[in-house]
Tab-separated table of C-alpha atoms in Angstrom:
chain	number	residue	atom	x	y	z
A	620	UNK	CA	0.000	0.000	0.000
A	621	UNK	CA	1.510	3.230	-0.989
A	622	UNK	CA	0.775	6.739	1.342
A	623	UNK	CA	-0.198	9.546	-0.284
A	624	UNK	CA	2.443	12.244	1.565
A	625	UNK	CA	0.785	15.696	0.571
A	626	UNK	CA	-1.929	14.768	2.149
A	627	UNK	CA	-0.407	13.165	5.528
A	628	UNK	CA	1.887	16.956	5.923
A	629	UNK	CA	-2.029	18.563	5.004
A	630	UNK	CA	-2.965	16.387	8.104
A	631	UNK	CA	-0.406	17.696	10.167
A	632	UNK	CA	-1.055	21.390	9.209
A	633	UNK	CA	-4.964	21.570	9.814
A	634	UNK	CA	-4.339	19.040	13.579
A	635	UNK	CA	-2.227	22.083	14.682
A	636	UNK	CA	-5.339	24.917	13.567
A	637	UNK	CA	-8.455	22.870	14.205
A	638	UNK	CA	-9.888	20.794	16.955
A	639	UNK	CA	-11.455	18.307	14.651
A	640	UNK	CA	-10.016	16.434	11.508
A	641	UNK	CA	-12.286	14.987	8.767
A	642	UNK	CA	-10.503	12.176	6.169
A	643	UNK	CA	-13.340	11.946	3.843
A	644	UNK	CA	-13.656	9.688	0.487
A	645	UNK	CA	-15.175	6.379	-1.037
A	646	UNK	CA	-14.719	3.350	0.680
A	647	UNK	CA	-11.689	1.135	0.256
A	648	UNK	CA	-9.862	3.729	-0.733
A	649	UNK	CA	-7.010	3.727	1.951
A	650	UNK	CA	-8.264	6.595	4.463
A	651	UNK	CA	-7.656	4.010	7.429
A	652	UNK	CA	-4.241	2.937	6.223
A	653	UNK	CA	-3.438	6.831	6.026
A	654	UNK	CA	-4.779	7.461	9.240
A	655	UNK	CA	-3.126	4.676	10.871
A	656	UNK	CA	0.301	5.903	9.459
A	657	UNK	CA	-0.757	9.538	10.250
A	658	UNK	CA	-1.370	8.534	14.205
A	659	UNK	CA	2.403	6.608	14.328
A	660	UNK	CA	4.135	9.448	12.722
A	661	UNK	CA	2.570	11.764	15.114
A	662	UNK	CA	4.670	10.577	17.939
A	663	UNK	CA	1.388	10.938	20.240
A	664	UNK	CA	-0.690	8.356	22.213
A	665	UNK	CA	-3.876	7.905	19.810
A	666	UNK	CA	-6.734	5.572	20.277
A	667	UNK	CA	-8.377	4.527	16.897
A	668	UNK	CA	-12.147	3.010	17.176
A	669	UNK	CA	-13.437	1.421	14.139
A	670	UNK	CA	-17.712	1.811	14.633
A	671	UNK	CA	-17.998	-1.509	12.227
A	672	UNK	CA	-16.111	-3.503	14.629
A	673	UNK	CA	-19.177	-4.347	17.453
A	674	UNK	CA	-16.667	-3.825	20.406
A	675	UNK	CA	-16.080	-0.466	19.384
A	676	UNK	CA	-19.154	0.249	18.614
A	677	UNK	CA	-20.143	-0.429	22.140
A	678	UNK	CA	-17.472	1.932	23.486
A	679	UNK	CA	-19.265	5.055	22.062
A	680	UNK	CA	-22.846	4.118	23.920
A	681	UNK	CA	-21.597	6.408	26.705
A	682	UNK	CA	-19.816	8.525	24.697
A	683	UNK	CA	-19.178	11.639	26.781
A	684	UNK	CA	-17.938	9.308	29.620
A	685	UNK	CA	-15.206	7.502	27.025
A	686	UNK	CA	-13.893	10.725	25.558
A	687	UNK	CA	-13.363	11.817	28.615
A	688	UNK	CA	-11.247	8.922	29.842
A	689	UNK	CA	-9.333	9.448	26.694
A	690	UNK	CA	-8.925	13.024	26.243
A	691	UNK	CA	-5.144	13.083	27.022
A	692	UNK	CA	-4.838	11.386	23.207
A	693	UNK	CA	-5.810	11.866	19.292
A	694	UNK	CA	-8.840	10.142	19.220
A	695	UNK	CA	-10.021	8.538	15.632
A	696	UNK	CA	-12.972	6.834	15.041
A	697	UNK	CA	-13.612	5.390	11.925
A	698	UNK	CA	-16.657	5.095	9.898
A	699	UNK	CA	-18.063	8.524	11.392
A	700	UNK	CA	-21.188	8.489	9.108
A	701	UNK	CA	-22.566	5.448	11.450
A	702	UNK	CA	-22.837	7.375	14.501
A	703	UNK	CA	-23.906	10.958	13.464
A	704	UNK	CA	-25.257	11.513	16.670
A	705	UNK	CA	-21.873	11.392	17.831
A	706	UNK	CA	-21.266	14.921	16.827
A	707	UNK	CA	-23.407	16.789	19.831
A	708	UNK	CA	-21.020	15.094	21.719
A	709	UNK	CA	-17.805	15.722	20.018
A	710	UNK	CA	-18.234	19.405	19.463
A	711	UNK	CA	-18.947	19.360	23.255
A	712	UNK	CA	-16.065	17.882	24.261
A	713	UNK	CA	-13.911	20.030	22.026
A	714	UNK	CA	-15.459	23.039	23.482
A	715	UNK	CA	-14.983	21.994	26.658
A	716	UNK	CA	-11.434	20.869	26.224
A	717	UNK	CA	-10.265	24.310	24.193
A	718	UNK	CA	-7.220	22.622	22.280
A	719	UNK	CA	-6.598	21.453	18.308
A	720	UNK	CA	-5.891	18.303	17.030
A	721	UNK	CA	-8.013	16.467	19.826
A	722	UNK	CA	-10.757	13.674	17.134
A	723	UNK	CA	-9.626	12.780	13.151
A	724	UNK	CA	-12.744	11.140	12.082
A	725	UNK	CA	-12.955	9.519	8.852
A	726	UNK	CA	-15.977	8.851	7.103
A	727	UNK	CA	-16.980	7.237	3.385
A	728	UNK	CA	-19.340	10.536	3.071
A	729	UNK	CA	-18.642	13.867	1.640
A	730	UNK	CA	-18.663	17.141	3.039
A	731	UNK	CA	-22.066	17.692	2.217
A	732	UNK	CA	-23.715	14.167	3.212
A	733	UNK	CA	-22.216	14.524	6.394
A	734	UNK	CA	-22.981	18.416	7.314
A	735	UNK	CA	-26.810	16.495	7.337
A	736	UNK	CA	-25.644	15.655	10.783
A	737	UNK	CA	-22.706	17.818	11.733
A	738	UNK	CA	-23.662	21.451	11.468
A	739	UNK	CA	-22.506	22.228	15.170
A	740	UNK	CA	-19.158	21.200	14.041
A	741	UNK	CA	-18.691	24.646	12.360
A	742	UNK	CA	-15.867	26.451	12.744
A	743	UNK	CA	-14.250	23.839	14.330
A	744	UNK	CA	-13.634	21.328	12.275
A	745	UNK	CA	-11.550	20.871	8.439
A	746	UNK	CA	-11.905	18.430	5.789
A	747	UNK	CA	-9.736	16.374	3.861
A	748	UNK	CA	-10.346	14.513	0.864
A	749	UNK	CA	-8.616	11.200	0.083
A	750	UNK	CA	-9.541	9.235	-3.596
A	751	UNK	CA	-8.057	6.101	-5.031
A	752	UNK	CA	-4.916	5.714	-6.379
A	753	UNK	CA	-4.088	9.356	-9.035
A	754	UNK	CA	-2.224	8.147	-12.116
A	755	UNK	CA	0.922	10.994	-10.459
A	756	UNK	CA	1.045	8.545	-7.405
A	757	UNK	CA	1.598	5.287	-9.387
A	758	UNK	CA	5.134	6.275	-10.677
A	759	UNK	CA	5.560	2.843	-13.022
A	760	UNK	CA	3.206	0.676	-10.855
A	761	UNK	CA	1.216	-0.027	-13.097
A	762	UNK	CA	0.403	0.357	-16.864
A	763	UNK	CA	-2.102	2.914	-18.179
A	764	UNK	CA	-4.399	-0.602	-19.580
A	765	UNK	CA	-4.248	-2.301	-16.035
A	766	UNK	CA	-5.576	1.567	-14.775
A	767	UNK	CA	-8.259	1.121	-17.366
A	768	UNK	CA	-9.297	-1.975	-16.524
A	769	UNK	CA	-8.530	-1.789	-12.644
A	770	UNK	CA	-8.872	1.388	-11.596
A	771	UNK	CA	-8.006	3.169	-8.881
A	772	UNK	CA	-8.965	1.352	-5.598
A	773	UNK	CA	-5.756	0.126	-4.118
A	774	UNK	CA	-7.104	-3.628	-3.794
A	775	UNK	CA	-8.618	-3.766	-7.078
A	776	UNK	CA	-5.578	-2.370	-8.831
A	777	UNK	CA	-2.680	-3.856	-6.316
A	778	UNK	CA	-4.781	-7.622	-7.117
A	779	UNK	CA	-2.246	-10.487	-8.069
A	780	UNK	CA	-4.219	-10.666	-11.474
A	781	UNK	CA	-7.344	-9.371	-13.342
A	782	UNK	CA	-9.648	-11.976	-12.054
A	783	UNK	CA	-8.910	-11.068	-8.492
A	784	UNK	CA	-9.620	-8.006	-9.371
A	785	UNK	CA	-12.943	-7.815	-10.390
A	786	UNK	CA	-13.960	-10.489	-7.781
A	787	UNK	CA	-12.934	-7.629	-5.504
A	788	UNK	CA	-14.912	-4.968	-7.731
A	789	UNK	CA	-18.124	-7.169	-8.088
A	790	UNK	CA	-17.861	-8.213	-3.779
A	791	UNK	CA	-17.312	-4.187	-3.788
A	792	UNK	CA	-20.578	-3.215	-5.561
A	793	UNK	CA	-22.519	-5.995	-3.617
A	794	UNK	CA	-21.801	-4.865	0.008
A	795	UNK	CA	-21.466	-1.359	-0.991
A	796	UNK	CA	-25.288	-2.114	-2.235
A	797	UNK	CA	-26.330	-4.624	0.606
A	798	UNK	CA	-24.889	-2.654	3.784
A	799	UNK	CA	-23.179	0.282	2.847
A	800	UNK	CA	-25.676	1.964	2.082
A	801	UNK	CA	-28.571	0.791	4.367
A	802	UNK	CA	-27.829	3.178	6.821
A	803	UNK	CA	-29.380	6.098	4.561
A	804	UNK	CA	-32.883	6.728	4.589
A	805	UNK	CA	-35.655	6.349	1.438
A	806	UNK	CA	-33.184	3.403	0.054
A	807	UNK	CA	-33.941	0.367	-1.901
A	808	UNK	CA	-30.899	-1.809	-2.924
A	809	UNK	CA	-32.538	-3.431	-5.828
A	810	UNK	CA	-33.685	-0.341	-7.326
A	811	UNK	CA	-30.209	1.236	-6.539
A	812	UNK	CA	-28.449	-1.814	-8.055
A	813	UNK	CA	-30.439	-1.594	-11.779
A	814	UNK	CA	-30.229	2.521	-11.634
A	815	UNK	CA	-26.254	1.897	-10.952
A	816	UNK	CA	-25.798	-0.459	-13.916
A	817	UNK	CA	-28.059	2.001	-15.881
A	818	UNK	CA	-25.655	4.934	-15.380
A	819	UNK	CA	-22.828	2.922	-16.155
A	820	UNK	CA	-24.388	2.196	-19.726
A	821	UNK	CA	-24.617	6.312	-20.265
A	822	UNK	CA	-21.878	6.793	-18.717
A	823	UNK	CA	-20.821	10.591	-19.620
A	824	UNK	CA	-24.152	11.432	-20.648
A	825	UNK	CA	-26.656	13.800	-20.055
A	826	UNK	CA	-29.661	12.837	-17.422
A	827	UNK	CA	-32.701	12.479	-18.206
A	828	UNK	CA	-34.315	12.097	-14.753
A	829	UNK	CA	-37.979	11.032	-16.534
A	830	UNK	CA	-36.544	8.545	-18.851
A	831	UNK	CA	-34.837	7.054	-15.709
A	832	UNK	CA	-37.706	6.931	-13.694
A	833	UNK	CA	-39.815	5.234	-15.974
A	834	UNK	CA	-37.658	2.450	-16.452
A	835	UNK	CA	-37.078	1.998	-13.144
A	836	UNK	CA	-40.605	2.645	-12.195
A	837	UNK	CA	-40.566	5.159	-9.360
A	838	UNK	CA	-40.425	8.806	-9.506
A	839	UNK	CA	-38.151	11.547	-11.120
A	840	UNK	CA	-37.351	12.693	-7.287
A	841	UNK	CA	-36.219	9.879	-6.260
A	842	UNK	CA	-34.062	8.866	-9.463
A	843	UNK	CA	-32.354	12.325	-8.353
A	844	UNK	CA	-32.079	11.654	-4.706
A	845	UNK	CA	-30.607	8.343	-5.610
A	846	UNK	CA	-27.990	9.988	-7.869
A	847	UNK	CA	-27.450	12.666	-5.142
A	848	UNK	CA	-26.632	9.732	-2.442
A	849	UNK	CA	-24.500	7.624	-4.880
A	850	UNK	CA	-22.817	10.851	-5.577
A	851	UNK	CA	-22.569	11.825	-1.954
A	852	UNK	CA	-21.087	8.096	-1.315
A	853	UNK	CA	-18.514	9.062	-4.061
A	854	UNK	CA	-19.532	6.693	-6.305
A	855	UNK	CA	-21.100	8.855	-9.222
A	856	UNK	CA	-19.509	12.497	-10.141
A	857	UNK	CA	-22.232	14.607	-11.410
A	858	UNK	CA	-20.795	17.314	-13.446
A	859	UNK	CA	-22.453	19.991	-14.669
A	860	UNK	CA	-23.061	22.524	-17.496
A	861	UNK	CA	-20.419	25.533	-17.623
A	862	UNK	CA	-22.841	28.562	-18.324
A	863	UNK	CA	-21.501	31.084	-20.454
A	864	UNK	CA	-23.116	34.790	-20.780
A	865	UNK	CA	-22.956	34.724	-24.146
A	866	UNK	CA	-26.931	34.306	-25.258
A	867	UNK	CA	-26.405	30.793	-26.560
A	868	UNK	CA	-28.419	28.180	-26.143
A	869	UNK	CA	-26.974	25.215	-23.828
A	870	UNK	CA	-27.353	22.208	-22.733
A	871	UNK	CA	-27.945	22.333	-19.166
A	872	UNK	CA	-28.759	19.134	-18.047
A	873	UNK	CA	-25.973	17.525	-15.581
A	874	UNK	CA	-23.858	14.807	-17.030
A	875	UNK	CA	-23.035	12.196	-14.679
A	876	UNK	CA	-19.814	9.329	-14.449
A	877	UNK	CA	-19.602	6.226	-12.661
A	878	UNK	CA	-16.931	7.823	-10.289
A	879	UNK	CA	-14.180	4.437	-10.803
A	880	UNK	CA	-12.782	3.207	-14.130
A	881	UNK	CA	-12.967	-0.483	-12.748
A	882	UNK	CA	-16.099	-0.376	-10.807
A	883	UNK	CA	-17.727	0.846	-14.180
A	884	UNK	CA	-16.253	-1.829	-15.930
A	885	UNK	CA	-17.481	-4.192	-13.484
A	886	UNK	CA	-21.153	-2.795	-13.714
A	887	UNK	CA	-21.097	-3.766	-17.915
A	888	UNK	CA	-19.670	-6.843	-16.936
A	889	UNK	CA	-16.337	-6.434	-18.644
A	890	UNK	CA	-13.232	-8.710	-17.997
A	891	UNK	CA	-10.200	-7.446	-19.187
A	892	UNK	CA	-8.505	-4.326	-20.869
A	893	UNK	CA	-8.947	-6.312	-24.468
A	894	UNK	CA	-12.888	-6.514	-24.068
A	895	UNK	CA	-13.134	-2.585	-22.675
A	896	UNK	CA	-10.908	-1.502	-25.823
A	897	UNK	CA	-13.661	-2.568	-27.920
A	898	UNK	CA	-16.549	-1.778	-25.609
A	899	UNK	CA	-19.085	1.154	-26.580
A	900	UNK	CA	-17.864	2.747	-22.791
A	901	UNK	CA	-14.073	2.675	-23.751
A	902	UNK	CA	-14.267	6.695	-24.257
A	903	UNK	CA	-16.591	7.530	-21.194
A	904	UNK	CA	-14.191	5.866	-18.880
A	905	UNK	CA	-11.391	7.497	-20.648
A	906	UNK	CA	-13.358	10.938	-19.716
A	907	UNK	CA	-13.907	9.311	-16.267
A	908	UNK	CA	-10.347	8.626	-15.653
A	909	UNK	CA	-9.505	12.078	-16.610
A	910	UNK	CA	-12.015	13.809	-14.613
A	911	UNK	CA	-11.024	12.180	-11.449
A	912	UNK	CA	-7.092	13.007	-12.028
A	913	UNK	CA	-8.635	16.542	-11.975
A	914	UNK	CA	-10.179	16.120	-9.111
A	915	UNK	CA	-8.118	14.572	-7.149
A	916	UNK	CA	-4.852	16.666	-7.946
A	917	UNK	CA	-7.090	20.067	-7.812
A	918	UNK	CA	-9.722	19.728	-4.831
A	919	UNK	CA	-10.761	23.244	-4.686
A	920	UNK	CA	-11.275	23.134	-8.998
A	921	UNK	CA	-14.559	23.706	-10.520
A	922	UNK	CA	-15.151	21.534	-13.085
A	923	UNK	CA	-18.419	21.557	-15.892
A	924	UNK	CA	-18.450	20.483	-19.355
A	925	UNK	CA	-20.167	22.672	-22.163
A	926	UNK	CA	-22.398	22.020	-25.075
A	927	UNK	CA	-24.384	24.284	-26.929
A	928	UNK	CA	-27.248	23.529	-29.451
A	929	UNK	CA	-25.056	24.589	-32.432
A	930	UNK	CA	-22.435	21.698	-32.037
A	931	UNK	CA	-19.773	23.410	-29.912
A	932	UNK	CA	-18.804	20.997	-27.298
A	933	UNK	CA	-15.389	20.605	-24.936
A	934	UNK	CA	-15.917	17.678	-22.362
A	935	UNK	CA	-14.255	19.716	-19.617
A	936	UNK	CA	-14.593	23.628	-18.684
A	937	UNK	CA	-11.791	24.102	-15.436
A	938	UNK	CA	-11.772	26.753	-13.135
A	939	UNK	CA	-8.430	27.050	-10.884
A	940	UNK	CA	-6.927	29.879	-9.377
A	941	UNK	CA	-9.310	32.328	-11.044
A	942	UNK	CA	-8.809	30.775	-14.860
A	943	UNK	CA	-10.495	29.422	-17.075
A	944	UNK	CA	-8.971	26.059	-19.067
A	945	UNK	CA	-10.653	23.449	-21.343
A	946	UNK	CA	-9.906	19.929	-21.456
A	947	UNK	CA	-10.808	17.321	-24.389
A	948	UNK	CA	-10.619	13.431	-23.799
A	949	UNK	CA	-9.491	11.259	-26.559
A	950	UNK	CA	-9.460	7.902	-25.669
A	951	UNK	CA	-6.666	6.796	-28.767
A	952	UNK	CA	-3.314	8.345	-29.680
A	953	UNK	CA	-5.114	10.708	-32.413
A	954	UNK	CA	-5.570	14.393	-30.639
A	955	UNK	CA	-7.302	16.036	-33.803
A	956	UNK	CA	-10.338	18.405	-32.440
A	957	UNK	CA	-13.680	18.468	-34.173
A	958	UNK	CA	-15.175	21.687	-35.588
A	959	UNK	CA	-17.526	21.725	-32.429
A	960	UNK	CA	-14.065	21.830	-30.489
A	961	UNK	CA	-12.861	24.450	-31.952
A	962	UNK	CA	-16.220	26.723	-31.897
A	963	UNK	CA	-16.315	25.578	-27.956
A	964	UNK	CA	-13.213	27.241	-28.150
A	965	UNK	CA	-14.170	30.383	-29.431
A	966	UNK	CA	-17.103	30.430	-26.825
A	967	UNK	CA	-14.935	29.695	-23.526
A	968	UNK	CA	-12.036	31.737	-24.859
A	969	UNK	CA	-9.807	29.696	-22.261
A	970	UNK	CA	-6.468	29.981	-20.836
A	971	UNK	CA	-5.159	26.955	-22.482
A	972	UNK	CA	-6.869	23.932	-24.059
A	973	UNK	CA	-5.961	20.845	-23.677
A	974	UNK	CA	-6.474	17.233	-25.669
A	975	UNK	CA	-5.506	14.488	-23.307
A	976	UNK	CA	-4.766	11.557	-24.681
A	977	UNK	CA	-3.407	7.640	-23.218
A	978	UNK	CA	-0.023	8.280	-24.767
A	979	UNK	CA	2.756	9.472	-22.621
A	980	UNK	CA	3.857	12.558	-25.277
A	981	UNK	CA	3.178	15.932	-24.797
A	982	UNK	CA	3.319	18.477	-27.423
A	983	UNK	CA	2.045	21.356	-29.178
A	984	UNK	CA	-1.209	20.919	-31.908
A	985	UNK	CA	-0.935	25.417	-32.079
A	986	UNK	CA	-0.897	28.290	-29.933
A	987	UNK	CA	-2.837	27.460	-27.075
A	988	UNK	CA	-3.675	24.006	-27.634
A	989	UNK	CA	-1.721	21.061	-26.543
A	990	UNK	CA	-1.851	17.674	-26.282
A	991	UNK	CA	-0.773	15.836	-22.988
A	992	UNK	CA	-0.903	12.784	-21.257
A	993	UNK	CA	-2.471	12.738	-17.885
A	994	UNK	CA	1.125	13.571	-16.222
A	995	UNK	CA	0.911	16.323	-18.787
A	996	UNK	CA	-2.237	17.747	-18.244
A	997	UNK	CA	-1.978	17.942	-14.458
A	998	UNK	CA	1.615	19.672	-14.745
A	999	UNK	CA	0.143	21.976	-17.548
A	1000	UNK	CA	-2.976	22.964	-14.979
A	1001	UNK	CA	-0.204	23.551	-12.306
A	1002	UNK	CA	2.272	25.725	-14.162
A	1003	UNK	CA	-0.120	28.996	-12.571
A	1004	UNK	CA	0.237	27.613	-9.476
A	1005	UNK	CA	2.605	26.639	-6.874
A	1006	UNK	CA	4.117	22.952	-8.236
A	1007	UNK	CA	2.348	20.145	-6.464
A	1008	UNK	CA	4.973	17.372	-5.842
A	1009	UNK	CA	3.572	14.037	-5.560
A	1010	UNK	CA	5.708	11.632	-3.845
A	1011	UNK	CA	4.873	8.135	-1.503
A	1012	UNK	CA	6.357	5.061	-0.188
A	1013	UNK	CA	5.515	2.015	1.733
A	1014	UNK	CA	3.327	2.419	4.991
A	1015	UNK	CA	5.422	0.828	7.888
């Protein structure tokens, strides 16, 4: 397992400012291993409950009383989103105690899903977000085709071979499905299971919340508050429709990704990089894979796509440090833009445009276009910014 270092020295910065810690992201994705290696490093006495193990579980019933005994050490409890009404009592304590660094929770909810519950942890508490492996923190691990086919969870991708692997992704979906998720209200897992697969076959597409519903028989609401959990579970990424002000007409209905290259694969049912390559999906997961190397190099990015009813289309508008840059996927070693491209383009007027492509060359198609490899793209976003070095190692 490989630790993601920016993000451990971001851990150190915020224990020192805030009372509170929140590792957020998707299951399985190594926020416990962090942690874990986090807690050692600190060279503090820590106490780390994990609320799916029953006998820690049973620790928080008298919370108050517990924290109390172990306020003299970082406390981290894992699996937050299980317990929300543990937060009263945290923000309590932390009041009451008047020093930083004293709970890191971690939780497989965003920000969002978990404010539900956590509002009296304003002001006193910061968020971090881990995802699955980024392409930058592989360094040779891997090939771009096992990425494809993998993805990025660190047991689906670190699997002795491909088989392993997506008996991990398809044990994954089912108790992500079967327990995960039953602790949300308004939640049926059959229902979620065939809506799932559905989004995996438009994968990159616009939603159409009625066509969904009817299929699936239930409402347009609920096909939308099923997105918005699967999506707040960090399982979807719903991105939408960059606005311009310049009288067009737009497409403005969200387009939404199944969030993991290999968990998508495993919802089609595809086995191996040689059946994807030829699979109708091959470019949306190509798009996906992008989009999450975005996201999880640039947290604080705004990303949307645009598409107007004249043809102009870019699959990513970014928004970073106060500019404006546009980002086409093409999932072959051919970076030629289309004329709707170009008269994107023309309607963004962007910083710099990018065509990102599976090869590992970078180089110039004209002024202000490139095209870049993933490596490429992410050091081309950073060049207005400080550098963001990416390094890890082996957890001890």
């Amino acid at each position: 397992m490989y630790i993601h270092r920016l993000l451990e020295n971001s851990l150190a910065k915020t224990f020192k400012s805030f009372p509170i810690t929140a590792l957020i992201g998707p299951r399985q994705c190594g926020k416990s291993t962090l942690a874990k290696h986090f807690l050692k490093e600190s060279g503090k006495d820590y106490i780390f409950l994990d609320l799916e193990k029953p006998s820690d579980l049973q620790k928080t019933e008298n919370a108050e009383w517990f924290f109390n005994t172990q306020q003299d050490k970082i406390i981290c409890i894992d699996e937050i989103q299980r317990r929300p009404e543990l937060f009263p009592c945290i923000r309590s304590l932390t009041d009451e105690w008047g020093k930083n660094g004293s709970f890191l929770i971690l939780g497989s909810a965003s920000r969002d899903l978990l404010k539900q519950s956590s509002e009296t942890l304003a002001g006193r508490i910061a968020y971090k977000q881990l995802s699955p492996f980024l392409w930058s923190e592989l360094n040779g691990i891997c090939t771009i085709e096992r990425y494809f086919e993998s993805g990025g969870f660190p047991r689906s991708l670190l699997a002795k071979n491909s088989d392993i692997s997506l008996e991990w992704r398809e044990n994954f979906i089912s108790s992500f499905l079967e327990r995960d998720l039953l602790q949300w209200a308004n939640f049926t897992p059959s229902a979620m299971r065939r809506l799932w697969q559905m989004l995996a076959h438009l994968n990159g597409q616009t939603v159409n919340y009625s066509n969904l519903g009817n299929a699936l028989a239930v409402s347009n609401q609920t096909v939308k508050n099923y997105i918005d959990l699967l999506s707040g579970t960090y399982m979807v990424d719903v991105v939408l429709p960059y606005i311009s002000n310049l009288g067009k007409r737009l497409v403005k209905a969200p387009k939404v990704y199944i969030s993991d290259s290999g968990i998508a694969g495993a919802l089609l049912g595809i086995k191996g990089f040689s059946n994807l390559l030829g699979h109708v999906a091959f470019g949306a997961i190509w798009e996906q894979i992008v989009l999450s190397n975005i996201k999880g190099n640039f947290p604080n990015a705004e990303i949307f796509y645009y598409r107007s009813s004249s043809g102009a289309e870019m699959d990513f508008v970014v928004k970073l440090n106060g500019k404006i840059f546009a980002v086409e996927c093409k999932a072959s070693f051919t970076s030629t833009l289309s004329k709707g491209n170009f008269f994107a383009i023309e309607d963004i007027s962007p910083e710099r445009t990018f065509v990102v492509s599976p090869s590992e060359d970078n180089w110039s198609i004209k002024k202000g276009i490139d095209a870049v490899s993933i490596s490429g793209l992410i050091d081309g976003l950073t060049t207005t910014l400080p550098p963001l070095l990416f390094s890890q190692y082996p957890a001890s």
